[in-house]
Coordinates of C-alpha atoms in Angstrom, one line a residue:
Chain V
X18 CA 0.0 0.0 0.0
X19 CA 1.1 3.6 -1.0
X20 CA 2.2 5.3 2.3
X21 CA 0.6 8.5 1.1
X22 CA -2.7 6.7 1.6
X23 CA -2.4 6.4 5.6
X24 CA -2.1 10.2 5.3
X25 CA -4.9 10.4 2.7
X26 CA -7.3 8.9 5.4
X27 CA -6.4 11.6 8.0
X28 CA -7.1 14.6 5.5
X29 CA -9.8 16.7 6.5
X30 CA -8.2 19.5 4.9
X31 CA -10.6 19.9 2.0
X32 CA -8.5 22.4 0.5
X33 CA -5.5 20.3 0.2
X34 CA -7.6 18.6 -2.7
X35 CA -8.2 21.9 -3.9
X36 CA -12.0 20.9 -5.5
X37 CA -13.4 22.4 -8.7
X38 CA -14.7 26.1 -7.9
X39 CA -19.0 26.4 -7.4
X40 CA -18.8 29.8 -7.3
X41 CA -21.1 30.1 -4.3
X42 CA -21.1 33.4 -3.5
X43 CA -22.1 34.7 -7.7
X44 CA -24.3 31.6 -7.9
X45 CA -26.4 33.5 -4.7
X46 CA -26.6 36.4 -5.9
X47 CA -27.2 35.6 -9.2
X48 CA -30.3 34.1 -7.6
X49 CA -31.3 37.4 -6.3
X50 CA -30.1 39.4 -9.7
X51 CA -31.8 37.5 -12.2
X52 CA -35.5 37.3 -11.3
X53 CA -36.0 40.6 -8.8
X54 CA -33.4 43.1 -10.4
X55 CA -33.8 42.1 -14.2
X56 CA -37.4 42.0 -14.1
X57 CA -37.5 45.6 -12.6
X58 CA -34.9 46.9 -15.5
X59 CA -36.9 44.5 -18.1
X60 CA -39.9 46.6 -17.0
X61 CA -38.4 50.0 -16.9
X62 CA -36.8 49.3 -20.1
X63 CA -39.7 47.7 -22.0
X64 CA -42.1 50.4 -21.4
X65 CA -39.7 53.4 -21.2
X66 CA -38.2 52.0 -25.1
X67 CA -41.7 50.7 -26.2
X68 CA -42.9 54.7 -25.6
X69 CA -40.3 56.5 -27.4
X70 CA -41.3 53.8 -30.3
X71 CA -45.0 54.2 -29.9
X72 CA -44.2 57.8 -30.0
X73 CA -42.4 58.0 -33.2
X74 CA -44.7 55.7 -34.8
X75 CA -47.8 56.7 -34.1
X76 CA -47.4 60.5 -33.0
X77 CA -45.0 61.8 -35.3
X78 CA -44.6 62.7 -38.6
X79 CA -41.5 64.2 -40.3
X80 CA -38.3 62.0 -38.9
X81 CA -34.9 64.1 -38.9
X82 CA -31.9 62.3 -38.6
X83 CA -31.5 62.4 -34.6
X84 CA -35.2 61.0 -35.0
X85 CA -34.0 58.0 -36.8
X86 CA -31.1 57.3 -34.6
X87 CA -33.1 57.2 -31.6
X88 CA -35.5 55.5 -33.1
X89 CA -33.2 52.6 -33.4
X90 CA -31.1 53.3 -30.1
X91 CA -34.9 52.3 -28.8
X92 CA -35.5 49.5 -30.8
X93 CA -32.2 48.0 -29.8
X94 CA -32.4 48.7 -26.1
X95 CA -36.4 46.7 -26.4
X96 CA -34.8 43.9 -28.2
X97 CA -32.3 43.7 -25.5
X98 CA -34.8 43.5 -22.5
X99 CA -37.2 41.4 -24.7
X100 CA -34.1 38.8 -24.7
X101 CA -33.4 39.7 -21.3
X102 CA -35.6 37.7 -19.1
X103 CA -35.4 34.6 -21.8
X104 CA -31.5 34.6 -21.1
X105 CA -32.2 34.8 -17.2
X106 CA -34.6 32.5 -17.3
X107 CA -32.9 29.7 -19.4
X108 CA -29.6 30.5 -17.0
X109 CA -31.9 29.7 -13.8
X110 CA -33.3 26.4 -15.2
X111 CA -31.2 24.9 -17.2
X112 CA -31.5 26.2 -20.6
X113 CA -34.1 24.4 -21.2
X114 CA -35.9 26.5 -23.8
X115 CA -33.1 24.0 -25.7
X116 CA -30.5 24.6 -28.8
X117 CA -32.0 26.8 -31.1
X118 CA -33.0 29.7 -28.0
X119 CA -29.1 29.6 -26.5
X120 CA -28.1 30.5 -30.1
X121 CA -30.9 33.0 -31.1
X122 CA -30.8 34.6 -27.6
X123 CA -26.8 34.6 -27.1
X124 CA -26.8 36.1 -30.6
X125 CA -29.6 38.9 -30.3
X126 CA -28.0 39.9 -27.1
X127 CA -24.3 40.6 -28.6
X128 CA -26.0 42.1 -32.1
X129 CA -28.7 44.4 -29.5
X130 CA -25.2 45.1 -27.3
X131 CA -22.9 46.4 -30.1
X132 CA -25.5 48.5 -32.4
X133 CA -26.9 49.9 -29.1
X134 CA -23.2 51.3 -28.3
X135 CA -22.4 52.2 -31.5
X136 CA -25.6 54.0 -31.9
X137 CA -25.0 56.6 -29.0
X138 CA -21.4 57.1 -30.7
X139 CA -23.6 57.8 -33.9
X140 CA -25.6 59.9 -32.0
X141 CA -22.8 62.1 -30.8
X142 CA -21.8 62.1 -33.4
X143 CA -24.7 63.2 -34.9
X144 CA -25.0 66.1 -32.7
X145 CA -21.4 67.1 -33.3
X146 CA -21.6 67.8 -36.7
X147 CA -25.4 70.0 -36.1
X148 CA -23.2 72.2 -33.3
X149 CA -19.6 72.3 -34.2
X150 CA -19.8 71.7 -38.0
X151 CA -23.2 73.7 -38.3
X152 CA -22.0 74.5 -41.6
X153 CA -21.5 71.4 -43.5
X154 CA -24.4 69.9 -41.4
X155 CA -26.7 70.7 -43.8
X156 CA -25.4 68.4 -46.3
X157 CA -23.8 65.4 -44.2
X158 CA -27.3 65.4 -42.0
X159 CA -29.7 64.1 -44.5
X160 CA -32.3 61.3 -43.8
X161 CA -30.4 59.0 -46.5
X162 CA -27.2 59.1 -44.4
X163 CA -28.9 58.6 -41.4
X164 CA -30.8 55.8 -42.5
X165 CA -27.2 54.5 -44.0
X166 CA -25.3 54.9 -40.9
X167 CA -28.2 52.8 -39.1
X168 CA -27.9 49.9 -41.9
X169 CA -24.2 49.8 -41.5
X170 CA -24.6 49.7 -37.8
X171 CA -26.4 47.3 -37.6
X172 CA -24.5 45.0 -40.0
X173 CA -21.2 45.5 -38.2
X174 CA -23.6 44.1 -35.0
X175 CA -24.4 40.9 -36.7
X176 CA -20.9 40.6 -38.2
X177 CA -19.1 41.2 -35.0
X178 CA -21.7 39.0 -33.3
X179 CA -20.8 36.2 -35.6
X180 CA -18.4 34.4 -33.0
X181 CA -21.1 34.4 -30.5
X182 CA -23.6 33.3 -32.7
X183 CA -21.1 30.3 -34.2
X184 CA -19.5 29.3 -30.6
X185 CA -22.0 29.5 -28.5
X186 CA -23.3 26.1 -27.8
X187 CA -26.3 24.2 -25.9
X188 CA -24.4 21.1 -24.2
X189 CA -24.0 19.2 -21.0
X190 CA -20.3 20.0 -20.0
X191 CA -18.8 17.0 -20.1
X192 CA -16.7 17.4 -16.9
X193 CA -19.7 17.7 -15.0
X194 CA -21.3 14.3 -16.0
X195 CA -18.9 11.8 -18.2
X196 CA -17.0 10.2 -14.9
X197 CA -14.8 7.6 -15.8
X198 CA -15.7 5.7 -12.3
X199 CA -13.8 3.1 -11.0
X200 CA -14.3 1.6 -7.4
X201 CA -11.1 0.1 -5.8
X202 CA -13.0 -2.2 -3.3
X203 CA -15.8 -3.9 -5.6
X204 CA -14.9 -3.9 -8.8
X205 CA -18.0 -5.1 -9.8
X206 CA -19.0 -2.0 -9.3
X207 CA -17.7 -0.3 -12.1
X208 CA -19.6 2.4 -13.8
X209 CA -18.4 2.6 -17.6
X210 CA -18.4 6.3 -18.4
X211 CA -21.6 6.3 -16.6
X212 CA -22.8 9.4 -15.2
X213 CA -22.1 11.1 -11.8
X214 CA -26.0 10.7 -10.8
X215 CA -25.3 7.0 -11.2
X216 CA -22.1 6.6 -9.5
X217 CA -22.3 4.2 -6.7
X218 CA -21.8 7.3 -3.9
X219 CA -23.9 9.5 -6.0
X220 CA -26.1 12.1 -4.5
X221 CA -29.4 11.2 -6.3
X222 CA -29.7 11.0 -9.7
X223 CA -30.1 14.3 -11.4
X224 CA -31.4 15.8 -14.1
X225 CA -29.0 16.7 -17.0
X226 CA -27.7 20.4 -16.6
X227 CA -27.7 22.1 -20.0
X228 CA -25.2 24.9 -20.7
X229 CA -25.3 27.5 -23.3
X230 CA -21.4 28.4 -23.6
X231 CA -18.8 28.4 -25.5
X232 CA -17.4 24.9 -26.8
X233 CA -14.8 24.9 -29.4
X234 CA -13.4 21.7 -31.5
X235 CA -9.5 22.7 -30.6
X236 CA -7.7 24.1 -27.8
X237 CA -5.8 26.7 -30.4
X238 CA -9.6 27.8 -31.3
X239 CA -10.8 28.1 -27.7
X240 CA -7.7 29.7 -26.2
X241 CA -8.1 32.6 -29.3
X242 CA -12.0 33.3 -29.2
X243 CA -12.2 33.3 -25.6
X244 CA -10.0 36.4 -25.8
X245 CA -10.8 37.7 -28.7
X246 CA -14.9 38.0 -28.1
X247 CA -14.0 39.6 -24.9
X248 CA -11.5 41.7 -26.0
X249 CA -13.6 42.6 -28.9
X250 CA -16.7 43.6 -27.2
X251 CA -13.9 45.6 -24.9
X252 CA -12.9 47.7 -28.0
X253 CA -15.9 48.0 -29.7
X254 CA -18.6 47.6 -27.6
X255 CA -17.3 50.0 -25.1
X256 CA -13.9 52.1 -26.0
X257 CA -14.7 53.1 -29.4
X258 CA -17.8 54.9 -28.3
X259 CA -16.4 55.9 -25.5
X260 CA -13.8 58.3 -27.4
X261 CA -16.2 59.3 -29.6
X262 CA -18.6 60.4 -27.3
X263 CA -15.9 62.1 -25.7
X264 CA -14.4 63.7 -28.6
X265 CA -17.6 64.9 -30.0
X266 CA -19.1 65.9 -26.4
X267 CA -15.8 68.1 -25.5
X268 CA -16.4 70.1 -29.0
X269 CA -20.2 70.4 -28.5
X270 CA -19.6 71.7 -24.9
X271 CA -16.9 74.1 -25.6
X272 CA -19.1 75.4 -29.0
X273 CA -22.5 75.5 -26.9
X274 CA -20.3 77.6 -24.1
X275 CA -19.0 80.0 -26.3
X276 CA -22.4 81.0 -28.0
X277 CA -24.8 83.2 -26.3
X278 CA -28.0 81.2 -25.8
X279 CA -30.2 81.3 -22.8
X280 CA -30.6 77.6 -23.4
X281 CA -26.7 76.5 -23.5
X282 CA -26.8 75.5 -20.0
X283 CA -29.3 73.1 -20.3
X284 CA -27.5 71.7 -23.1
X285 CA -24.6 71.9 -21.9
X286 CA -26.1 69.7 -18.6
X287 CA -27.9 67.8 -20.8
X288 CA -24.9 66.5 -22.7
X289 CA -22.7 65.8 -19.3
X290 CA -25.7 63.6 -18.1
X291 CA -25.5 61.6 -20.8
X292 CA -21.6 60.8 -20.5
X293 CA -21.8 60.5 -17.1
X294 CA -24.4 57.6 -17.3
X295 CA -22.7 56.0 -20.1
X296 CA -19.1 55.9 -17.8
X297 CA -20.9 55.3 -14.6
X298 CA -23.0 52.3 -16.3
X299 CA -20.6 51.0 -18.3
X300 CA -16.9 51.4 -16.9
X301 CA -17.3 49.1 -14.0
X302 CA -18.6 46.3 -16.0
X303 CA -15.7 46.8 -18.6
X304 CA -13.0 47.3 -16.2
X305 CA -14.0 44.3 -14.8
X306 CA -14.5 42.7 -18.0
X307 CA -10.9 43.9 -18.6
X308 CA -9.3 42.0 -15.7
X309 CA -11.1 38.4 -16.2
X310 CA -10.0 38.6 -19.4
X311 CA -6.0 39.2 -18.7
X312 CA -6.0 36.5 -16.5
X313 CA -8.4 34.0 -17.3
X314 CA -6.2 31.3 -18.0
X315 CA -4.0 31.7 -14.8
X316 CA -4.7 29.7 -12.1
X317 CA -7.1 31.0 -9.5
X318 CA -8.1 30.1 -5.9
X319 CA -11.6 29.6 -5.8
X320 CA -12.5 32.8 -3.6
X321 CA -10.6 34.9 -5.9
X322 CA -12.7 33.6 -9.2
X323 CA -16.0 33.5 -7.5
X324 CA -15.2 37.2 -6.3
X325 CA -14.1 38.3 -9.6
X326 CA -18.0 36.3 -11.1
X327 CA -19.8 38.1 -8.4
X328 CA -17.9 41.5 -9.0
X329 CA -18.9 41.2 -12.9
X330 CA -22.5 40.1 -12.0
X331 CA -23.0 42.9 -10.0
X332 CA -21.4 45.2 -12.5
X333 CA -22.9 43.6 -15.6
X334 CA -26.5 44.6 -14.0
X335 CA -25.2 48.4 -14.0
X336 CA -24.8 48.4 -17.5
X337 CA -28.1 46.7 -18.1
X338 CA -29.6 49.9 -16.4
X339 CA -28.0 52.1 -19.0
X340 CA -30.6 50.5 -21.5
X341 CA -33.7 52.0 -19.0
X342 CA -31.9 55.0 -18.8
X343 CA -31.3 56.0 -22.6
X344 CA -35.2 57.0 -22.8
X345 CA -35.1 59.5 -20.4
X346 CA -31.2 60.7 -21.5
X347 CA -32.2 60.8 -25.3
X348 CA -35.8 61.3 -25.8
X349 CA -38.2 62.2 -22.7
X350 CA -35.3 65.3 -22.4
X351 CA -36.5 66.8 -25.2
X352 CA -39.7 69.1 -25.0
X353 CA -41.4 68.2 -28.3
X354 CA -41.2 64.6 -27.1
X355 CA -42.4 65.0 -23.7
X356 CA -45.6 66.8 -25.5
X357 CA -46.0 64.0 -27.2
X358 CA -45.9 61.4 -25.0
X359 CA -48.4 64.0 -22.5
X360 CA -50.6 63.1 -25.1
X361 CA -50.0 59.1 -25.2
X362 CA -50.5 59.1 -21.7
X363 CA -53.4 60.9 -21.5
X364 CA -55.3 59.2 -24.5
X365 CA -54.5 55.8 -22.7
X366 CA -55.7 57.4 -19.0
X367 CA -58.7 58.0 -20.8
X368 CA -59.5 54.6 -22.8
X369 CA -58.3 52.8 -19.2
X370 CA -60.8 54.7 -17.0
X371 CA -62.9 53.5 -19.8
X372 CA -62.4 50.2 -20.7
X373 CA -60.2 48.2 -18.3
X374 CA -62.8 47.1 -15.6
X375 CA -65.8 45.6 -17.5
X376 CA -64.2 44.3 -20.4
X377 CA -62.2 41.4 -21.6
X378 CA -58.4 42.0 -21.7
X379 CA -57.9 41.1 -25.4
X380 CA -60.7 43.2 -26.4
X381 CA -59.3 45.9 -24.4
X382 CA -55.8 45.7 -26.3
X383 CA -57.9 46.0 -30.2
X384 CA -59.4 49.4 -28.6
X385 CA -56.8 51.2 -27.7
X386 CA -54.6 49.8 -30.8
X387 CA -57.5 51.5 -33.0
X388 CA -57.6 54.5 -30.9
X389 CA -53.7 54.8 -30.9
X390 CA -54.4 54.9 -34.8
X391 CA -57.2 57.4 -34.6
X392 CA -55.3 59.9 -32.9
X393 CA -52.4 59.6 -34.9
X394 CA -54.8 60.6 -38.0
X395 CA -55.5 63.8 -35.8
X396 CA -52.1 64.8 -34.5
X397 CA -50.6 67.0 -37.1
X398 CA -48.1 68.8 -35.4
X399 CA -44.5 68.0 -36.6
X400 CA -41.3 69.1 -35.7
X401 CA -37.8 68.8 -36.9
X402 CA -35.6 67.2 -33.8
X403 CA -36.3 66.8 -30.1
X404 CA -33.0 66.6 -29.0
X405 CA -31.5 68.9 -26.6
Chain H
X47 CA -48.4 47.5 -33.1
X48 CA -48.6 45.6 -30.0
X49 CA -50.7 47.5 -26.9
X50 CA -48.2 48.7 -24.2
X51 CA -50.7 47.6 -21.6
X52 CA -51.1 44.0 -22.5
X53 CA -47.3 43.8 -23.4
X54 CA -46.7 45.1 -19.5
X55 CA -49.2 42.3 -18.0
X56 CA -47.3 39.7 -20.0
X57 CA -43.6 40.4 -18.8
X58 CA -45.5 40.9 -14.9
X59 CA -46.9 37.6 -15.6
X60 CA -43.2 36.0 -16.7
X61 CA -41.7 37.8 -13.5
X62 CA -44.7 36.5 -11.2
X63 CA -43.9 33.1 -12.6
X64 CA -39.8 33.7 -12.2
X65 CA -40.7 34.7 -8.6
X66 CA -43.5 31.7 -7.3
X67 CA -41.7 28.7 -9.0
X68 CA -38.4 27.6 -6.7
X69 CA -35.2 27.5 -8.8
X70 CA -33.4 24.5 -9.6
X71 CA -30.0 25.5 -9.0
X72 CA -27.6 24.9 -11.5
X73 CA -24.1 24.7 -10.2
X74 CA -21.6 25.0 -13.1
X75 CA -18.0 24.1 -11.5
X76 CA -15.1 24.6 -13.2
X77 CA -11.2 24.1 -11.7
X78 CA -9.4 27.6 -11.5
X79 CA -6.2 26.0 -9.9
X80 CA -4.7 22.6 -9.6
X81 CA -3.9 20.7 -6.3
X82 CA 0.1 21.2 -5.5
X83 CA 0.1 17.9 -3.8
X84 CA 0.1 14.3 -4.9
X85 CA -3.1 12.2 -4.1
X86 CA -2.6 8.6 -3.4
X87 CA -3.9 5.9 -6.1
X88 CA -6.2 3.8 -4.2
X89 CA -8.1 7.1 -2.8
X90 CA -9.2 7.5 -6.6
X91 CA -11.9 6.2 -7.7
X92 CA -12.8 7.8 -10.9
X93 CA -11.8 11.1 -13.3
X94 CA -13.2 13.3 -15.5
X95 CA -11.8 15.6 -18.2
X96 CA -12.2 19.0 -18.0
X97 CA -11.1 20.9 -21.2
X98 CA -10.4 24.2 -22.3
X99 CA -12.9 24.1 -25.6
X100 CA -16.0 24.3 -23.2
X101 CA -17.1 26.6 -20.8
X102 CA -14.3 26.4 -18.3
X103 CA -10.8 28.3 -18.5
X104 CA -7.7 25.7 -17.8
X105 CA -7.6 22.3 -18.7
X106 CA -7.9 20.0 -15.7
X107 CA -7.8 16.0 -14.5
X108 CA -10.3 16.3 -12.1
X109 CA -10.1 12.8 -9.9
X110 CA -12.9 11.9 -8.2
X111 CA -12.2 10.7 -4.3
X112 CA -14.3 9.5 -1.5
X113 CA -13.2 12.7 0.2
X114 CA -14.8 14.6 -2.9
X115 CA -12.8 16.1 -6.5
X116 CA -9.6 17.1 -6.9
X117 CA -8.4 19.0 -9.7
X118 CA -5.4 18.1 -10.9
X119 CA -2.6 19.3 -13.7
X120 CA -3.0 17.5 -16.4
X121 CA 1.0 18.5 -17.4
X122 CA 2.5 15.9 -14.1
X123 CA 3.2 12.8 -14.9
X124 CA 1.6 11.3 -11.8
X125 CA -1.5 12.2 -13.1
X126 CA -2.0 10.6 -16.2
X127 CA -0.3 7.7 -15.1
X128 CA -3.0 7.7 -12.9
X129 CA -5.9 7.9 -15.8
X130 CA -3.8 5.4 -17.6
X131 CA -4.4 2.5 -14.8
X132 CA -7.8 3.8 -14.4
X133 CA -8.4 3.3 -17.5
X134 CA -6.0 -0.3 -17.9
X135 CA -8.5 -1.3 -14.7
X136 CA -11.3 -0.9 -16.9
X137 CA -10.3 -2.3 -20.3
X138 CA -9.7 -5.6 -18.3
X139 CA -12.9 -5.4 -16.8
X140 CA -14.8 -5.1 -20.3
X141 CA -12.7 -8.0 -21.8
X142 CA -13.4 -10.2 -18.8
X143 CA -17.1 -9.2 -18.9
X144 CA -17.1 -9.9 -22.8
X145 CA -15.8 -13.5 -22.5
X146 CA -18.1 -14.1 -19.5
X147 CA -21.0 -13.2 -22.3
X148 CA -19.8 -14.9 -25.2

C-alpha cells in the first residue's frame, strides 16, 4: 500500500484537494439578480423603449436624422430586454428552452449590445456635426445618411456577433457528467463512463444540466476566441464609443459655451448627463471585463474567481440599467417629445378609466390599438428634432 | 403594433412566474487552480476531463475521491499515469465481462 494513503485517510483538509470552484457566493446572488433586479430593469426598459417607439410611430410625422437614430437606439435597447428575461430564465433552469433559444438569444443579445453602443457614438456624433460643423451639417445630416449609418450599424452588430452566434453552444459539460468511475473495493461496481447521478456514492440522480457556452473543437480555437470575443466587445462595444462620445461631447460643450444662448446650459447639462451615465453604467462592467480577461487562464483560488463572477455580476446589471436610462437621457429630455408622450399618456388614461374594468383584456388591447391609430390621424403637429 | 398595456401584463406575468416557481440550482464548476500535492492511487476512484474548448478556463484532470474532487494538472506525470491505470482497470474489466457473455 502507498504510504501517502495512511495520510490520505487523515485529510480533513478539504483544500489540500483543492475541488473544482461552485462559485457560491455569484451563484447566490445571481439568484437574487436575475429574477428581482432584471425584471425591474426589463420593466423600466420595456415600457420606457416601447414609448419612445410608440411615440415615433404613431405620434409623429416628419423624422430628422436624430429622430432616426433614436429610433433605433430604442429599438435595440427593447430587443435587449425582450431577450433579457429569456436569457435569465434559461440560465436559472437549465437552458431548457433547448438549442436553437441559447443560439438565437446569445446572438440577439451581442447584435442588441454592439449596435446599441455604436448607436449613442452615432448619435454624438450626430449632434457634433449640427453644433460644431453647423455649416456642412446641412449636407452630411440628410435622412439617406442617417438611414445609412443605421444599416451599417447594424451589419457590423451581426458581423461582429458572428463568433457568439457560431460558438455559442447548448451542451452538457462533459466534466460535469462523463465520470470515468472506477471503485477500488468492488470492482463489480464499475460504472463505464456512466454518469455522476449514477455513481455508486452518488447524491441522487439528477437531471442533466444544460449549458449555453462556449465549446470549441480545438484548444488553439478556444484559447483565441475566448479572448478575442471579450477583447472585442472591450474595443468595440465599449472604448470606441467611448472616445467618440468624448471627442464629440468636449467640442459640443466648448461650442455650446461659447455662444450666447439662454438655453446653452441646459444643453450643456444635458450633454454631461449623458456621458456621465454612459461611464458610470458601463466602466465598471468593462473594467471588470478587462481584468477576467487578462487573467483568465492563470490559475485561481476559488474565492478569488468566484469574487471576480460576483464583481462582474453585480457590474454587468449596472450596464443593463443604461438601456432603462437612454429614454429618459435621449428622448423624454426633449420638450417636443415630452408633448407628445403628454398626449400618449393621456389618450390611454382616458381609454383605461374606460375600458379596463368591465371588459375582456384582449378586447381591451384591439381598442386602444384603433384609438392609438385614430389619434395619430389627428395629431398633425410635426417638428424637426427633439434633441437637446 | 402591439398595446403597451397587454405587453406590461405579459412580462408581470413572466416575472410572477420567475418569482413563485423555486429555482433549480444549476451549479456549473469549473477548476481555476490545480492541487500542489500528490493524491494517493487507491483514494481514486474515478476522473473526468475538463477541457479548455468548453465553458471552463484551464484544462484539468479532475479525480474523483471519497473525500470529494480534486483538480489536478494534467502536465504531471503522476497524473495521467493515474488515468492510464484507471483506464487499464477498466479495459480488463470489459474484456473479462465480454468473455463471460460470449
Amino acid at each position: 500500500m502507498d504510504p501517502l494513503d495512511e495520510g490520505f485517510e487523515n485529510v480533513t483538509d478539504y483544500n489540500y484537494l483543492n475541488p473544482p470552484c461552485v462559485y457560491k457566493n455569484n451563484h447566490s446572488l445571481e439568484l437574487v439578480m436575475g429574477p428581482y433586479v432584471h425584471s425591474i430593469i426589463c420593466i423600466l426598459g420595456f415600457m420606457g423603449n416601447s414609448l419612445v417607439i410608440v411615440t415615433y410611430a404613431c405620434y409623429k410625422r416628419t423624422k430628422s436624422m436624430t429622430d432616426i437614430y433614436l429610433l433605433n437606439v430604442a429599438v435595440a435597447d427593447l430587443l435587449f430586454v425582450v431577450t433579457l428575461p429569456f436569457i435569465v430564465y434559461n440560465e436559472l433552469w437549465s437552458w431548457s428552452m433547448g438549442p436553437v433559444a441559447c443560439k438565437l438569444l446569445r446572438g440577439s443579445y451581442s447584435v442588441n449590445l454592439y449596435s446599441g453602443m455604436l448607436l449613442l457614438a452615432c448619435i454624438s456624433t450626430d449632434r457634433y456635426i449640427a453644433i460644431v460643423q453647423a455649416r456642412r451639417s446641412f449636407r452630411l445630416r440628410s435622412l439617406f445618411y442617417s438611414r445609412l449609418t443605421c444599416a451599417v450599424v447594424w451589419v457590423c452588430a451581426v458581423l461582429l456577433s458572428f463568433p457568439t452566434f457560431y460558438f455559442y453552444h447548448w451542451y452538457e459539460p462533459s466534466h460535469s457528467r462523463e465520470a470515468f468511475m472506477w471503485n477500488p473495493v468492488t470492482p463489480d461496481a464499475l460504472d463505464y463512463n456512466s454518469t455522476y447521478g449514477w455513481a455508486p456514492e452518488g447524491d441522487g440522480a439528477q437531471p442533466p444540466q444544460y449549458v449555453c457556452e462556449f465549446r470549441f473543437a480545438d484548444n488553439g480555437t478556444a484559447w483565441r476566441t475566448k479572448v478575442a470575443v471579450p477583447s472585442t466587445q472591450l474595443a468595440v462595444g465599449f472604448f470606441l464609443p467611448l472616445f467618440v462620445m468624448i471627442f464629440c461631447y468636449t467640442a459640443v460643450i466648448v461650442t455650446l459655451l461659447r455662444a450666447k444662448n439662454f438655453q446653452r446650459h441646459k444643453a450643456v447639462r444635458v450633454v454631461l448627463a449623458v456621458v456621465a451615465v454612459f461611464i458610470v453604467c458601463h466602466l465598471p462592467y468593462n473594467i471588470t471585463l478587462f481584468y477576467d480577461t487578462l487573467g483568465m487562464f492563470d490559475q485561481h483560488t476559488c474565492e478569488e474567481s468566484d469574487a471576480l463572477q460576483t464583481v462582474k455580476t453585480l457590474t454587468q446589471t449596472v450596464a443593463y440599467l443604461h438601456c432603462c436610462l437612454n429614454p429618459v437621457l435621449y428622448a423624454f429630455i426633449g420638450v417636443k417629445f415630452r408633448n407628445h408622450f403628454r398626449k400618449i399618456v393621456q389618450d390611454l388614461w382616458c381609454l383605461g378609466k374606460r375600458y379596463i374594468a368591465p371588459r375582456r383584456f384582449s378586447r381591451v388591447t384591439s381598442e386602444i390599438y384603433m384609438s392609438t391609430r385614430k389619434s395619430v390621424d389627428g395629431s398633425s403637429e410635426n417638428g424637426s428634432s427633439f434633441t437637446m | 403594433m402591439v398595446s403597451i398595456k397587454a405587453s406590461v401584463a405579459a412580462i408581470t406575468l413572466l416575472t410572477v412566474c420567475l418569482l413563485a416557481t423555486n429555482t433549480s440550482a444549476v451549479y456549473h464548476e469549473c477548476c481555476r487552480g490545480y492541487m500542489t500535492l500528490k493524491l494517493p492511487f487507491s483514494a481514486v476512484r474515478g476522473y473526468s476531463v475538463q477541457t479548455v474548448t468548453e465553458l471552463c478556463p484551464i484544462n484539468a484532470i479532475i479525480f474523483h475521491t471519497k473525500k470529494g474532487k480534486a483538480c489536478t494538472n494534467p502536465a504531471f506525470n503522476w497524473v495521467m499515469d493515474y488515468v492510464n491505470r484507471i483506464r487499464a482497470k477498466a479495459q480488463m474489466v470489459h474484456i473479462k465481462t465480454s468473455k463471460k457473455q460470449d
